[in-house]
Amino acid sequence: MEKKNWLKILLGLFAALAVLGIIFVLKDEKAIVVHPKGVIAEGLLDLIIAIISLMLVIIVPTYIALFYVVWKQRSKIANTPPSVQPSSAFNQLILWILPSIIVACMIGVTWGATHKLDPYNPIKSDAKPLTIQVIALDWKWLFIYPEQGIAAVNFFQFPVGIPVHFKLSADESPMNSFWMPQLSGQIYAMTGMITQLHVMANEPGEYSGKAAEINGEGYASMTFVAKASSESDFEKWIASVKQSPLHLTDSSYTELVKPSLKNPIALYSDVKKGLFDEVVMKYMYMPQPN
């Protein structure tokens, strides 16, 4: 078989394997980033696809040209100098203008998406947003519902189609990264600060959340469950939590703050009012009057 035919076969196999790999990844439910279940996650996936597509416009022709040049200019018995000189003005123009156009397109796409998907931007909806306060602890997540007067560790529930406004901070913990791959991007949770995130789920389900940044011994087990349900099921869940024997008081919170690993879900029927604000202000320096 001629060498040219072997080259075509190898290139064909490589292309087929690449396509099959992409198909398997897109169909694998474990690749949760490419299976968004919320409006923000959908926007992020669209951005990822757009950026990758623009990069492939450069990468694919570059690698094709690379293999072609290597094969074309390989050592031969009758070796001759290349017909096109690398220093030609035309080549230089192509090498600079085409990538510049692609980069300009990427800047435009990224700029628009960055402002559109800003985690601080409220999601447009006729429904009243649900506020949830989040405190990152070692190594667990505390979710407080200030309007409902309840709290939960490593679990929260919310209605489908209702915007959720998260306010995040941390206590006795290093900087954390709050991430729900199928619902949103990540946002940092830090002591003495309040960051914000807006989320809205498109369909019911239980979605995993995690700390997206290494933060110590319990990093791997610092996960939580975000459950999207119907509004009626959400109300039933609120009512059931209010029957819990656990209460989040000063003393119980002091115990909760202590570092611990692989923490189970815990539900609190009531929470000390203003606890989240107290945690934030705990790290604020208040100058004393003379």
mmCIF file of N, CA and C in Angstrom, residues 142-202:
data_model
loop_
_atom_site.group_PDB
_atom_site.id
_atom_site.type_symbol
_atom_site.label_atom_id
_atom_site.label_comp_id
_atom_site.label_asym_id
_atom_site.label_seq_id
_atom_site.Cartn_x
_atom_site.Cartn_y
_atom_site.Cartn_z
ATOM 1 N N LEU A 142 -23.292 25.556 55.495
ATOM 2 C CA LEU A 142 -24.500 25.881 56.260
ATOM 3 C C LEU A 142 -25.390 26.778 55.411
ATOM 4 N N PHE A 143 -26.638 26.351 55.218
ATOM 5 C CA PHE A 143 -27.608 27.114 54.428
ATOM 6 C C PHE A 143 -28.697 27.646 55.361
ATOM 7 N N ILE A 144 -28.869 28.952 55.371
ATOM 8 C CA ILE A 144 -29.859 29.600 56.237
ATOM 9 C C ILE A 144 -30.943 30.231 55.371
ATOM 10 N N TYR A 145 -32.205 29.954 55.721
ATOM 11 C CA TYR A 145 -33.347 30.587 55.062
ATOM 12 C C TYR A 145 -33.856 31.687 55.995
ATOM 13 N N PRO A 146 -33.431 32.939 55.809
ATOM 14 C CA PRO A 146 -33.793 33.993 56.769
ATOM 15 C C PRO A 146 -35.292 34.281 56.835
ATOM 16 N N GLU A 147 -35.995 34.164 55.716
ATOM 17 C CA GLU A 147 -37.432 34.457 55.705
ATOM 18 C C GLU A 147 -38.239 33.315 56.313
ATOM 19 N N GLN A 148 -37.762 32.103 56.115
ATOM 20 C CA GLN A 148 -38.477 30.932 56.657
ATOM 21 C C GLN A 148 -38.015 30.584 58.068
ATOM 22 N N GLY A 149 -36.865 31.100 58.488
ATOM 23 C CA GLY A 149 -36.372 30.867 59.848
ATOM 24 C C GLY A 149 -35.854 29.461 60.085
ATOM 25 N N ILE A 150 -35.332 28.812 59.039
ATOM 26 C CA ILE A 150 -34.787 27.456 59.187
ATOM 27 C C ILE A 150 -33.356 27.422 58.634
ATOM 28 N N ALA A 151 -32.685 26.302 58.818
ATOM 29 C CA ALA A 151 -31.325 26.148 58.292
ATOM 30 C C ALA A 151 -31.058 24.674 58.026
ATOM 31 N N ALA A 152 -30.028 24.402 57.232
ATOM 32 C CA ALA A 152 -29.651 23.029 56.910
ATOM 33 C C ALA A 152 -28.150 22.964 56.661
ATOM 34 N N VAL A 153 -27.572 21.823 56.962
ATOM 35 C CA VAL A 153 -26.151 21.572 56.693
ATOM 36 C C VAL A 153 -26.037 20.624 55.508
ATOM 37 N N ASN A 154 -25.259 21.034 54.521
ATOM 38 C CA ASN A 154 -24.950 20.220 53.338
ATOM 39 C C ASN A 154 -26.170 19.830 52.513
ATOM 40 N N PHE A 155 -27.233 20.611 52.615
ATOM 41 C CA PHE A 155 -28.431 20.355 51.819
ATOM 42 C C PHE A 155 -29.283 21.620 51.771
ATOM 43 N N PHE A 156 -29.869 21.868 50.612
ATOM 44 C CA PHE A 156 -30.908 22.898 50.548
ATOM 45 C C PHE A 156 -31.880 22.542 49.439
ATOM 46 N N GLN A 157 -33.101 23.006 49.600
ATOM 47 C CA GLN A 157 -34.151 22.738 48.622
ATOM 48 C C GLN A 157 -34.734 24.061 48.157
ATOM 49 N N PHE A 158 -35.177 24.090 46.910
ATOM 50 C CA PHE A 158 -35.724 25.319 46.347
ATOM 51 C C PHE A 158 -36.676 24.964 45.212
ATOM 52 N N PRO A 159 -37.606 25.865 44.866
ATOM 53 C CA PRO A 159 -38.592 25.558 43.828
ATOM 54 C C PRO A 159 -38.018 25.753 42.415
ATOM 55 N N VAL A 160 -38.480 24.938 41.494
ATOM 56 C CA VAL A 160 -38.111 25.069 40.085
ATOM 57 C C VAL A 160 -38.752 26.343 39.524
ATOM 58 N N GLY A 161 -38.010 27.062 38.698
ATOM 59 C CA GLY A 161 -38.549 28.259 38.051
ATOM 60 C C GLY A 161 -38.591 29.488 38.937
ATOM 61 N N ILE A 162 -38.062 29.384 40.148
ATOM 62 C CA ILE A 162 -38.002 30.519 41.077
ATOM 63 C C ILE A 162 -36.541 30.940 41.226
ATOM 64 N N PRO A 163 -36.217 32.217 40.998
ATOM 65 C CA PRO A 163 -34.826 32.655 41.180
ATOM 66 C C PRO A 163 -34.397 32.517 42.638
ATOM 67 N N VAL A 164 -33.176 32.062 42.828
ATOM 68 C CA VAL A 164 -32.608 31.936 44.174
ATOM 69 C C VAL A 164 -31.436 32.899 44.287
ATOM 70 N N HIS A 165 -31.496 33.723 45.315
ATOM 71 C CA HIS A 165 -30.437 34.709 45.566
ATOM 72 C C HIS A 165 -29.597 34.227 46.746
ATOM 73 N N PHE A 166 -28.362 33.823 46.450
ATOM 74 C CA PHE A 166 -27.449 33.371 47.496
ATOM 75 C C PHE A 166 -26.587 34.532 47.985
ATOM 76 N N LYS A 167 -26.450 34.617 49.310
ATOM 77 C CA LYS A 167 -25.473 35.512 49.925
ATOM 78 C C LYS A 167 -24.474 34.618 50.651
ATOM 79 N N LEU A 168 -23.207 34.750 50.319
ATOM 80 C CA LEU A 168 -22.208 33.805 50.817
ATOM 81 C C LEU A 168 -21.129 34.478 51.648
ATOM 82 N N SER A 169 -20.712 33.776 52.693
ATOM 83 C CA SER A 169 -19.586 34.209 53.510
ATOM 84 C C SER A 169 -18.938 32.954 54.094
ATOM 85 N N ALA A 170 -18.014 33.132 55.014
ATOM 86 C CA ALA A 170 -17.319 31.996 55.628
ATOM 87 C C ALA A 170 -17.016 32.321 57.080
ATOM 88 N N ASP A 171 -16.772 31.292 57.861
ATOM 89 C CA ASP A 171 -16.464 31.474 59.274
ATOM 90 C C ASP A 171 -15.434 30.428 59.715
ATOM 91 N N GLU A 172 -14.362 30.910 60.328
ATOM 92 C CA GLU A 172 -13.298 30.024 60.816
ATOM 93 C C GLU A 172 -12.838 29.057 59.724
ATOM 94 N N SER A 173 -12.744 29.562 58.514
ATOM 95 C CA SER A 173 -12.434 28.703 57.377
ATOM 96 C C SER A 173 -11.612 29.474 56.360
ATOM 97 N N PRO A 174 -10.746 28.802 55.608
ATOM 98 C CA PRO A 174 -10.014 29.480 54.540
ATOM 99 C C PRO A 174 -10.963 29.837 53.397
ATOM 100 N N MET A 175 -10.441 30.526 52.407
ATOM 101 C CA MET A 175 -11.259 30.904 51.258
ATOM 102 C C MET A 175 -11.825 29.659 50.581
ATOM 103 N N ASN A 176 -13.121 29.675 50.315
ATOM 104 C CA ASN A 176 -13.792 28.547 49.681
ATOM 105 C C ASN A 176 -14.394 28.974 48.350
ATOM 106 N N SER A 177 -14.646 27.988 47.516
ATOM 107 C CA SER A 177 -15.276 28.232 46.223
ATOM 108 C C SER A 177 -16.558 27.409 46.140
ATOM 109 N N PHE A 178 -17.684 28.087 46.058
ATOM 110 C CA PHE A 178 -19.009 27.467 46.039
ATOM 111 C C PHE A 178 -19.390 27.193 44.582
ATOM 112 N N TRP A 179 -19.701 25.912 44.265
ATOM 113 C CA TRP A 179 -19.942 25.559 42.860
ATOM 114 C C TRP A 179 -21.005 24.489 42.738
ATOM 115 N N MET A 180 -21.981 24.748 41.850
ATOM 116 C CA MET A 180 -22.991 23.765 41.461
ATOM 117 C C MET A 180 -22.895 23.625 39.942
ATOM 118 N N PRO A 181 -22.157 22.646 39.444
ATOM 119 C CA PRO A 181 -21.842 22.570 38.011
ATOM 120 C C PRO A 181 -23.048 22.595 37.080
ATOM 121 N N GLN A 182 -24.167 22.004 37.490
ATOM 122 C CA GLN A 182 -25.336 21.938 36.607
ATOM 123 C C GLN A 182 -26.262 23.140 36.753
ATOM 124 N N LEU A 183 -25.956 24.020 37.700
ATOM 125 C CA LEU A 183 -26.840 25.157 37.947
ATOM 126 C C LEU A 183 -26.176 26.515 37.784
ATOM 127 N N SER A 184 -24.865 26.585 38.038
ATOM 128 C CA SER A 184 -24.233 27.907 38.042
ATOM 129 C C SER A 184 -22.739 27.800 37.858
ATOM 130 N N GLY A 185 -22.099 28.951 37.803
ATOM 131 C CA GLY A 185 -20.653 29.000 37.884
ATOM 132 C C GLY A 185 -20.240 29.013 39.343
ATOM 133 N N GLN A 186 -18.960 29.195 39.601
ATOM 134 C CA GLN A 186 -18.481 29.188 40.981
ATOM 135 C C GLN A 186 -18.338 30.615 41.493
ATOM 136 N N ILE A 187 -18.453 30.762 42.820
ATOM 137 C CA ILE A 187 -18.268 32.066 43.467
ATOM 138 C C ILE A 187 -17.538 31.817 44.781
ATOM 139 N N TYR A 188 -16.653 32.730 45.137
ATOM 140 C CA TYR A 188 -15.866 32.545 46.359
ATOM 141 C C TYR A 188 -16.672 32.925 47.600
ATOM 142 N N ALA A 189 -16.406 32.218 48.690
ATOM 143 C CA ALA A 189 -16.975 32.513 50.000
ATOM 144 C C ALA A 189 -15.809 32.768 50.948
ATOM 145 N N MET A 190 -15.750 33.995 51.514
ATOM 146 C CA MET A 190 -14.593 34.390 52.315
ATOM 147 C C MET A 190 -15.043 35.057 53.609
ATOM 148 N N THR A 191 -14.228 34.926 54.629
ATOM 149 C CA THR A 191 -14.548 35.533 55.918
ATOM 150 C C THR A 191 -14.556 37.054 55.794
ATOM 151 N N GLY A 192 -15.491 37.678 56.503
ATOM 152 C CA GLY A 192 -15.571 39.130 56.523
ATOM 153 C C GLY A 192 -16.099 39.756 55.256
ATOM 154 N N MET A 193 -16.580 38.943 54.329
ATOM 155 C CA MET A 193 -17.103 39.446 53.056
ATOM 156 C C MET A 193 -18.427 38.762 52.718
ATOM 157 N N ILE A 194 -19.220 39.428 51.881
ATOM 158 C CA ILE A 194 -20.446 38.832 51.356
ATOM 159 C C ILE A 194 -20.355 38.823 49.838
ATOM 160 N N THR A 195 -20.388 37.649 49.241
ATOM 161 C CA THR A 195 -20.476 37.532 47.794
ATOM 162 C C THR A 195 -21.884 37.062 47.435
ATOM 163 N N GLN A 196 -22.232 37.208 46.164
ATOM 164 C CA GLN A 196 -23.598 36.890 45.758
ATOM 165 C C GLN A 196 -23.618 35.986 44.530
ATOM 166 N N LEU A 197 -24.687 35.229 44.430
ATOM 167 C CA LEU A 197 -24.879 34.330 43.302
ATOM 168 C C LEU A 197 -26.379 34.172 43.063
ATOM 169 N N HIS A 198 -26.762 34.189 41.787
ATOM 170 C CA HIS A 198 -28.169 34.004 41.428
ATOM 171 C C HIS A 198 -28.314 32.739 40.587
ATOM 172 N N VAL A 199 -29.332 31.943 40.915
ATOM 173 C CA VAL A 199 -29.535 30.637 40.278
ATOM 174 C C VAL A 199 -31.020 30.424 40.027
ATOM 175 N N MET A 200 -31.342 29.716 38.945
ATOM 176 C CA MET A 200 -32.722 29.273 38.732
ATOM 177 C C MET A 200 -32.696 27.943 37.982
ATOM 178 N N ALA A 201 -33.341 26.934 38.543
ATOM 179 C CA ALA A 201 -33.372 25.605 37.935
ATOM 180 C C ALA A 201 -34.497 25.506 36.914
ATOM 181 N N ASN A 202 -34.266 24.719 35.871
ATOM 182 C CA ASN A 202 -35.273 24.534 34.825
ATOM 183 C C ASN A 202 -36.144 23.306 35.047
#
